[in-house]
PDB file of C-alpha atoms and ligand atoms in Angstrom:
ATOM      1  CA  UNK D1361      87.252 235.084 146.466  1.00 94.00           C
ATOM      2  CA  UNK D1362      83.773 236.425 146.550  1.00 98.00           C
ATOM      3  CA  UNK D1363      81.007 236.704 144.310  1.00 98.00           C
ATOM      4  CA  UNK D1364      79.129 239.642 142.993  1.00 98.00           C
ATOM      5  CA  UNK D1365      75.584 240.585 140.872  1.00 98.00           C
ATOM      6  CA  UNK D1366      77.292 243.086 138.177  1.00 98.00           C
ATOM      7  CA  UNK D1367      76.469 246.635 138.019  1.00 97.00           C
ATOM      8  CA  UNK D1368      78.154 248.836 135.077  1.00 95.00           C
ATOM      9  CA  UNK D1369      81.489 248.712 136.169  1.00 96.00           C
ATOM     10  CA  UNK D1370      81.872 245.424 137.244  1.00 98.00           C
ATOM     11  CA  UNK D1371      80.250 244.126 133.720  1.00 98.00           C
ATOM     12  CA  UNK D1372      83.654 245.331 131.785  1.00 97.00           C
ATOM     13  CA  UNK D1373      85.244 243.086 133.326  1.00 98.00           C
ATOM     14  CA  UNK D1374      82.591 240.400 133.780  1.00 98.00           C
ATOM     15  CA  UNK D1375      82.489 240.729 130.008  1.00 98.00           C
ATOM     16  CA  UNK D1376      86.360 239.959 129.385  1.00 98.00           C
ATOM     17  CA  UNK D1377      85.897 236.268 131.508  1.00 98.00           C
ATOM     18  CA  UNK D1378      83.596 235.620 129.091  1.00 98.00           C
ATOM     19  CA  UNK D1379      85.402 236.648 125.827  1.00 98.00           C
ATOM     20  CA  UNK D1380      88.216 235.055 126.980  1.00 98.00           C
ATOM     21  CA  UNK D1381      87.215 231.849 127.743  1.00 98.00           C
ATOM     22  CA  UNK D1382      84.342 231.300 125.140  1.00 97.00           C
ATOM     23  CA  UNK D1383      85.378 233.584 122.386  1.00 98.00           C
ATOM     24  CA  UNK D1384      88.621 233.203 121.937  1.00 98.00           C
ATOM     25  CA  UNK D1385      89.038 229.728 124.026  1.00 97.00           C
ATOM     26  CA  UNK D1386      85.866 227.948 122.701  1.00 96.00           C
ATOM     27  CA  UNK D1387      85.978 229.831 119.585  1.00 96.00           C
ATOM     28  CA  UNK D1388      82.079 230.665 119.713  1.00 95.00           C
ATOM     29  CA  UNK D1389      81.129 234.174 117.508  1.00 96.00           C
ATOM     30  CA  UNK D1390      80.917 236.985 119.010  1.00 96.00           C
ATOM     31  CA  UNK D1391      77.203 237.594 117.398  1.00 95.00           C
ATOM     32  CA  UNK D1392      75.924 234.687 119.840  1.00 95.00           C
ATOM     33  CA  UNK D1393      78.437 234.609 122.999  1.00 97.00           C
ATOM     34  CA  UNK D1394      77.068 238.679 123.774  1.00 97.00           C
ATOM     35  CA  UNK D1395      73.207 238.154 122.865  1.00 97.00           C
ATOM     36  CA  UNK D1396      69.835 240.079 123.370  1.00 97.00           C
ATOM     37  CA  UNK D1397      69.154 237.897 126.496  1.00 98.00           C
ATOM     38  CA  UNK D1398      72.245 239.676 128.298  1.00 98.00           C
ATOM     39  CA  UNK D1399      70.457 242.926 128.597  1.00 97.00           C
ATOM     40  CA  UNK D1400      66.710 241.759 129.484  1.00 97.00           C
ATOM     41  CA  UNK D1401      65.601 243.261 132.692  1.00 96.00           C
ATOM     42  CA  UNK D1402      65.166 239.173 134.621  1.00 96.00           C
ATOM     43  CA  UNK D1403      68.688 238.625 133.466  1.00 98.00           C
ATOM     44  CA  UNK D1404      71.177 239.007 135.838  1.00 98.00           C
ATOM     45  CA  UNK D1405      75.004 238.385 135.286  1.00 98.00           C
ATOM     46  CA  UNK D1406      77.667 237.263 138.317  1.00 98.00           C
ATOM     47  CA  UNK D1407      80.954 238.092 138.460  1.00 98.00           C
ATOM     48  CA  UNK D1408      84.292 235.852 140.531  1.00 98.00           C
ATOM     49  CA  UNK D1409      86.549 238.196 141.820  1.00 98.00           C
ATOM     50  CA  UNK D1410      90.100 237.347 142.930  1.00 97.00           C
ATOM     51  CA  UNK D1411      90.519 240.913 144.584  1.00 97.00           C
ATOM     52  CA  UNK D1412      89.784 243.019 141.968  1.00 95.00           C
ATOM     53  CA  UNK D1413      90.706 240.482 138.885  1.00 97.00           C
ATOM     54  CA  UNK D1414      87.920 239.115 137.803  1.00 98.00           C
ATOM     55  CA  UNK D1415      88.259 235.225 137.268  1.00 98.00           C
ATOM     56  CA  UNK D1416      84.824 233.412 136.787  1.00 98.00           C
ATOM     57  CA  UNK D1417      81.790 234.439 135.484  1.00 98.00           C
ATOM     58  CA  UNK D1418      77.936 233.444 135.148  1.00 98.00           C
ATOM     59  CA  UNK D1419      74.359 234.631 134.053  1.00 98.00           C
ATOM     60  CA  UNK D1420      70.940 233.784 135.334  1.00 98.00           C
ATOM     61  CA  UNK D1421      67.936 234.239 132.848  1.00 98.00           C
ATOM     62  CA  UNK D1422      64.280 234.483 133.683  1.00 97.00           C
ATOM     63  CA  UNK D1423      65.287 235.279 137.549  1.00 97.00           C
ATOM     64  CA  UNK D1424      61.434 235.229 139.135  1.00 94.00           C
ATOM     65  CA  UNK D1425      60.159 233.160 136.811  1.00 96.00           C
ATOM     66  CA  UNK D1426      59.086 229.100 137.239  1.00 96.00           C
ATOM     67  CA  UNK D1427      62.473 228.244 134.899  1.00 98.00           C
ATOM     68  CA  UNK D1428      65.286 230.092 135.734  1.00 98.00           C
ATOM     69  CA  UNK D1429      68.183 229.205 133.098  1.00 98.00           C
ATOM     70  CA  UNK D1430      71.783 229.446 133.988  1.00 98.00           C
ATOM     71  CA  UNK D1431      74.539 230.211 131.550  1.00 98.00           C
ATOM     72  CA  UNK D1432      78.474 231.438 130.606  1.00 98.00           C
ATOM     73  CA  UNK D1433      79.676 229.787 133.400  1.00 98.00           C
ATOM     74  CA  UNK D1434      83.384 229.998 132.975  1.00 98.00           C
ATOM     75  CA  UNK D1435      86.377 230.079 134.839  1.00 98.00           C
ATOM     76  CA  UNK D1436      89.670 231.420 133.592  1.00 98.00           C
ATOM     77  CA  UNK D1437      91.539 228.561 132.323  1.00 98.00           C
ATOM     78  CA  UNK D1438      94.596 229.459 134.820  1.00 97.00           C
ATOM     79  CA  UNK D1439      92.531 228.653 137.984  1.00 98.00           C
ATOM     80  CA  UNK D1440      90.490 225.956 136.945  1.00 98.00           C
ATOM     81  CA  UNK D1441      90.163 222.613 139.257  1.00 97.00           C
ATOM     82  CA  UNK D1442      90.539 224.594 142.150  1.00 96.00           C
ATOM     83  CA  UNK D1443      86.317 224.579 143.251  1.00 97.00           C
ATOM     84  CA  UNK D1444      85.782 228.476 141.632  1.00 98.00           C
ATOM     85  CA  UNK D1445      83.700 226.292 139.162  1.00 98.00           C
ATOM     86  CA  UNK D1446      81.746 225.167 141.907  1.00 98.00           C
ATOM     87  CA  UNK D1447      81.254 228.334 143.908  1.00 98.00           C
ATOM     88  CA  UNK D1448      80.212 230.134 140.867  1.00 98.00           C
ATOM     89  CA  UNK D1449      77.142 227.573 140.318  1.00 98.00           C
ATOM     90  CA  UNK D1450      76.560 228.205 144.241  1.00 98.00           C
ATOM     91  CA  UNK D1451      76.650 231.729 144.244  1.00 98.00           C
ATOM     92  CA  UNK D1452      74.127 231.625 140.839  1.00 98.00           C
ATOM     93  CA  UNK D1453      71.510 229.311 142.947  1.00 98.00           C
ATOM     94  CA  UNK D1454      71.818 231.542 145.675  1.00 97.00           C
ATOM     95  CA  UNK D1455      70.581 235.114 143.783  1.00 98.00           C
ATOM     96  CA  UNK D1456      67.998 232.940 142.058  1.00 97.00           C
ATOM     97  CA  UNK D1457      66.806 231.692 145.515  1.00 97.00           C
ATOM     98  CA  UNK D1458      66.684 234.904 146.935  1.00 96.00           C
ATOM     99  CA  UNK D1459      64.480 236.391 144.144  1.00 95.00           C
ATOM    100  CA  UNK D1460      61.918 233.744 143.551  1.00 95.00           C
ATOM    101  CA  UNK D1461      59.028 233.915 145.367  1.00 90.00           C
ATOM    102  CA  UNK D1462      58.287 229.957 145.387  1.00 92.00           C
ATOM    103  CA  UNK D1463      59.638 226.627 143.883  1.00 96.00           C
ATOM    104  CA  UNK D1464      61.181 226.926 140.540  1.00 97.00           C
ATOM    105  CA  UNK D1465      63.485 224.819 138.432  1.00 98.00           C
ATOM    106  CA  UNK D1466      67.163 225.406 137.086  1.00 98.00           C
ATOM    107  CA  UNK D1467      67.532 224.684 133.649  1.00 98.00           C
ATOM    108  CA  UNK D1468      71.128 225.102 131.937  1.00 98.00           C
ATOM    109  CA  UNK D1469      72.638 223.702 128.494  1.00 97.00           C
ATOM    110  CA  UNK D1470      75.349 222.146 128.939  1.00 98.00           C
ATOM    111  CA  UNK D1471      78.685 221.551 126.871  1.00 96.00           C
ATOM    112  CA  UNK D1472      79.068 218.017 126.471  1.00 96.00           C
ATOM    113  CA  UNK D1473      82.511 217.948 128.810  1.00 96.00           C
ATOM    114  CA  UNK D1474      80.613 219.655 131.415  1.00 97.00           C
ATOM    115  CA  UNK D1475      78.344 217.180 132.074  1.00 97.00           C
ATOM    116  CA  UNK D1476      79.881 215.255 135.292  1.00 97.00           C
ATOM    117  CA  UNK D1477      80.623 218.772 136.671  1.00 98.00           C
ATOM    118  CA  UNK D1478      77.124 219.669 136.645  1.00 98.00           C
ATOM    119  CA  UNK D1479      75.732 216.003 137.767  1.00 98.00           C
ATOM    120  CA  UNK D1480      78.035 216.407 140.968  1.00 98.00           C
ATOM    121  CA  UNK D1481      75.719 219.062 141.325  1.00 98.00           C
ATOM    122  CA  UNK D1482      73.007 217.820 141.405  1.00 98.00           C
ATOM    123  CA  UNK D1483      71.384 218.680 137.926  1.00 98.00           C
ATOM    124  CA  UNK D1484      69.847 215.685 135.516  1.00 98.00           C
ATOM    125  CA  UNK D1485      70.248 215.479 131.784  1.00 98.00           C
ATOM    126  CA  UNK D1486      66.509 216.184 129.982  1.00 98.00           C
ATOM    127  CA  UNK D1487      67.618 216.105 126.426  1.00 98.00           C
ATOM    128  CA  UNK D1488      69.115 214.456 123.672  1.00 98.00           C
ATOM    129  CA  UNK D1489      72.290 216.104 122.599  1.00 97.00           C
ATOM    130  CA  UNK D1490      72.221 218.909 119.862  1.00 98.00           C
ATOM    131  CA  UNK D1491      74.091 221.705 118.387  1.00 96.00           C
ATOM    132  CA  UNK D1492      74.308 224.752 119.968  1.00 94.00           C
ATOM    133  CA  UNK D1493      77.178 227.710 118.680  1.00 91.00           C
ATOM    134  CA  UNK D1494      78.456 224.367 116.853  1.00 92.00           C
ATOM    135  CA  UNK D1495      78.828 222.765 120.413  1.00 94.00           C
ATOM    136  CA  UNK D1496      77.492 219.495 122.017  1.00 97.00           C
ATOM    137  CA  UNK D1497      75.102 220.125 124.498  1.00 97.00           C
ATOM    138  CA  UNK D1498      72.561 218.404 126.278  1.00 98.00           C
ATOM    139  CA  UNK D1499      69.968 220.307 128.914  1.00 98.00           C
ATOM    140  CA  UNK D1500      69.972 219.686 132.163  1.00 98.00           C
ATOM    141  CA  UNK D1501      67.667 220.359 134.803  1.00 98.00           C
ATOM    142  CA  UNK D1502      67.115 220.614 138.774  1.00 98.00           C
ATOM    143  CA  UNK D1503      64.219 221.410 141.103  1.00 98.00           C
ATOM    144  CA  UNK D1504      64.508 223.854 143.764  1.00 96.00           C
ATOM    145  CA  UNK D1505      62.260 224.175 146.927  1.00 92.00           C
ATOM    146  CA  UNK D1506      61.878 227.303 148.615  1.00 80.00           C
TER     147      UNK D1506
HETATM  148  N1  COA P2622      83.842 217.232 133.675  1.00 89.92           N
HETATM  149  C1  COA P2622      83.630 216.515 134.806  1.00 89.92           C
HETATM  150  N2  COA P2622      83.925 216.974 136.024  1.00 89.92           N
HETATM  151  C2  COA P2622      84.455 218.199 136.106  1.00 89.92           C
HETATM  152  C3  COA P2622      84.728 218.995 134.975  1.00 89.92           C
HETATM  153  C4  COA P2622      84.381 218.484 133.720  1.00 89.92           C
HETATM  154  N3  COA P2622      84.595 219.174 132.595  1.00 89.92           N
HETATM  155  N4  COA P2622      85.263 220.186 135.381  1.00 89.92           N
HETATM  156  C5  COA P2622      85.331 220.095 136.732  1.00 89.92           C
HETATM  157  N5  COA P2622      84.856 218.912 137.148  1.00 89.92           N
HETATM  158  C6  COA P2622      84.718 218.449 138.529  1.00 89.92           C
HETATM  159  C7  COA P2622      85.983 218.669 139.326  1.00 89.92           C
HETATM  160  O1  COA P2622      86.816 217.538 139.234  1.00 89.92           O
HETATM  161  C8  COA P2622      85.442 218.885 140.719  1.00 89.92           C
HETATM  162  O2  COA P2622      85.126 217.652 141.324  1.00 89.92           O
HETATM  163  P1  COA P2622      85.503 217.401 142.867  1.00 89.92           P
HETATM  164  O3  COA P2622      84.771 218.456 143.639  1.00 89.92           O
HETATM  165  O4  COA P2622      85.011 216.022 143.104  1.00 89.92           O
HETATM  166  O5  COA P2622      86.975 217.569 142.925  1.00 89.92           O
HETATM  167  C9  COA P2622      84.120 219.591 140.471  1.00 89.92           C
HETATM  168  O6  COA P2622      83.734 219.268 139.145  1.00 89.92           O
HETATM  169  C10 COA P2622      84.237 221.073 140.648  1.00 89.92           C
HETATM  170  O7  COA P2622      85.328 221.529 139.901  1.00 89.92           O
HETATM  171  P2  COA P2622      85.779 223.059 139.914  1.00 89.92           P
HETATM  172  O8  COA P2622      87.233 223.148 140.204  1.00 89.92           O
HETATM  173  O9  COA P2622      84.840 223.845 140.766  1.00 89.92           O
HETATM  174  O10 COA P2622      85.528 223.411 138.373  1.00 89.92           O
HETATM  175  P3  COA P2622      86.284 224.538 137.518  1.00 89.92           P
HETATM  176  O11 COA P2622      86.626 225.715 138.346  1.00 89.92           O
HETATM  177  O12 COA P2622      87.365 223.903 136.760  1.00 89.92           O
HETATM  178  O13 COA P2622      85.098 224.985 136.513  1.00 89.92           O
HETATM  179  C11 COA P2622      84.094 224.782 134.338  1.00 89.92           C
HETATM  180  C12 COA P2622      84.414 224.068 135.672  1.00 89.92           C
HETATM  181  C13 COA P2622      83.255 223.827 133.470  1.00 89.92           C
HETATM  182  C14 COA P2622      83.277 226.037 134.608  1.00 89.92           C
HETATM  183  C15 COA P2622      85.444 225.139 133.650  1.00 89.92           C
HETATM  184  O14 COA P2622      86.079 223.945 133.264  1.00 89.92           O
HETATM  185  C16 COA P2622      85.334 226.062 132.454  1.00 89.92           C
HETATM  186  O15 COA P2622      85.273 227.271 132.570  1.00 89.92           O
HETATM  187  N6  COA P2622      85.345 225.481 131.220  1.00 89.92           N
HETATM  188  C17 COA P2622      85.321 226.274 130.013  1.00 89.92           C
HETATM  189  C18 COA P2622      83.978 226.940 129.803  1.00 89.92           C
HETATM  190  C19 COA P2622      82.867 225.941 129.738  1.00 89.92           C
HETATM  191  O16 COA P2622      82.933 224.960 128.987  1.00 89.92           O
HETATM  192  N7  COA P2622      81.815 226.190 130.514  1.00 89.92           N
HETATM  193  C20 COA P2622      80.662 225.309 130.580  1.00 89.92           C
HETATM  194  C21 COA P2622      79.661 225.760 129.620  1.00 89.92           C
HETATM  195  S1  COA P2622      78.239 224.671 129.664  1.00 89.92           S
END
């Protein structure tokens, strides 16, 4: 398995991880899965590839800035529970490390049933929950030290 920033050609098939699992799994529109934040220039999108299959996938917002926000962290429902879940959030926290310049803080909304998986890693709810694409989330947070 490894773990790749996406240029153009790996972003087709980034893309399809996400449609997959939050499109047509989730059933969020497709108006606010693909948004305006996916092509800002501090946005940066990670890809899981099982040799050339592409299996999980995750975005970093705001990369170089004091809040960087993770998001559309998915894994392909056929190889879930086996740690990609994990290694995606590791491999996001490692490009956001490696382009910020001092502390910052992760900052990701998270569905509801995600919740334990992102407390084993370390992040803290820091909201009540709300409505987001018609989905229970809370916010969670984590501090990072350079
Ligand atoms: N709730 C609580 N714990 C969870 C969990 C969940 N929904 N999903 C996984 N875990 C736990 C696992 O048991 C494992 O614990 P362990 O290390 O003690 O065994 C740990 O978290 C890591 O699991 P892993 O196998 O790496 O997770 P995964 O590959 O199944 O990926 C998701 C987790 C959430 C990314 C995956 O379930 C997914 O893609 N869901 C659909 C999309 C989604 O809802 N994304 C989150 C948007 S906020």
């Amino acid at each position: 398995m490894k773990f790749e920033v996406c240029d153009a050609e790996l972003m087709e098939r980034y893309l399809a991880v996400r449609r997959e699992v939050f499109i047509e799994e989730q059933g969020v529109s497709e108006e606010i899965e693909l948004d305006a934040a996916d092509h800002l220039p501090t946005t940066v999108h990670v890809v899981g590839l099982d040799g050339s299959d592409a299996v999980a996938s995750g975005r970093l917002l705001g990369v170089g800035s004091p809040t960087v926000i993770i998001g559309r962290v998915a894994v392909r429902s056929s190889v879930r529970g086996t740690g990609l879940g994990r290694q995606m959030m590791a491999a996001l926290e490692q490009v956001a490390r490696e382009r910020s310049s001092g502390d910052f803080t992760l900052e990701l909304h998270a569905q509801e049933h995600a919740l334990g998986f992102y407390e084993s890693l370390g992040y803290a709810v820091a909201s009540a929950p709300y409505l987001e694409a018609g989905i229970r989330h809370v916010t969670m947070r984590k501090s990072v030290a350079a």
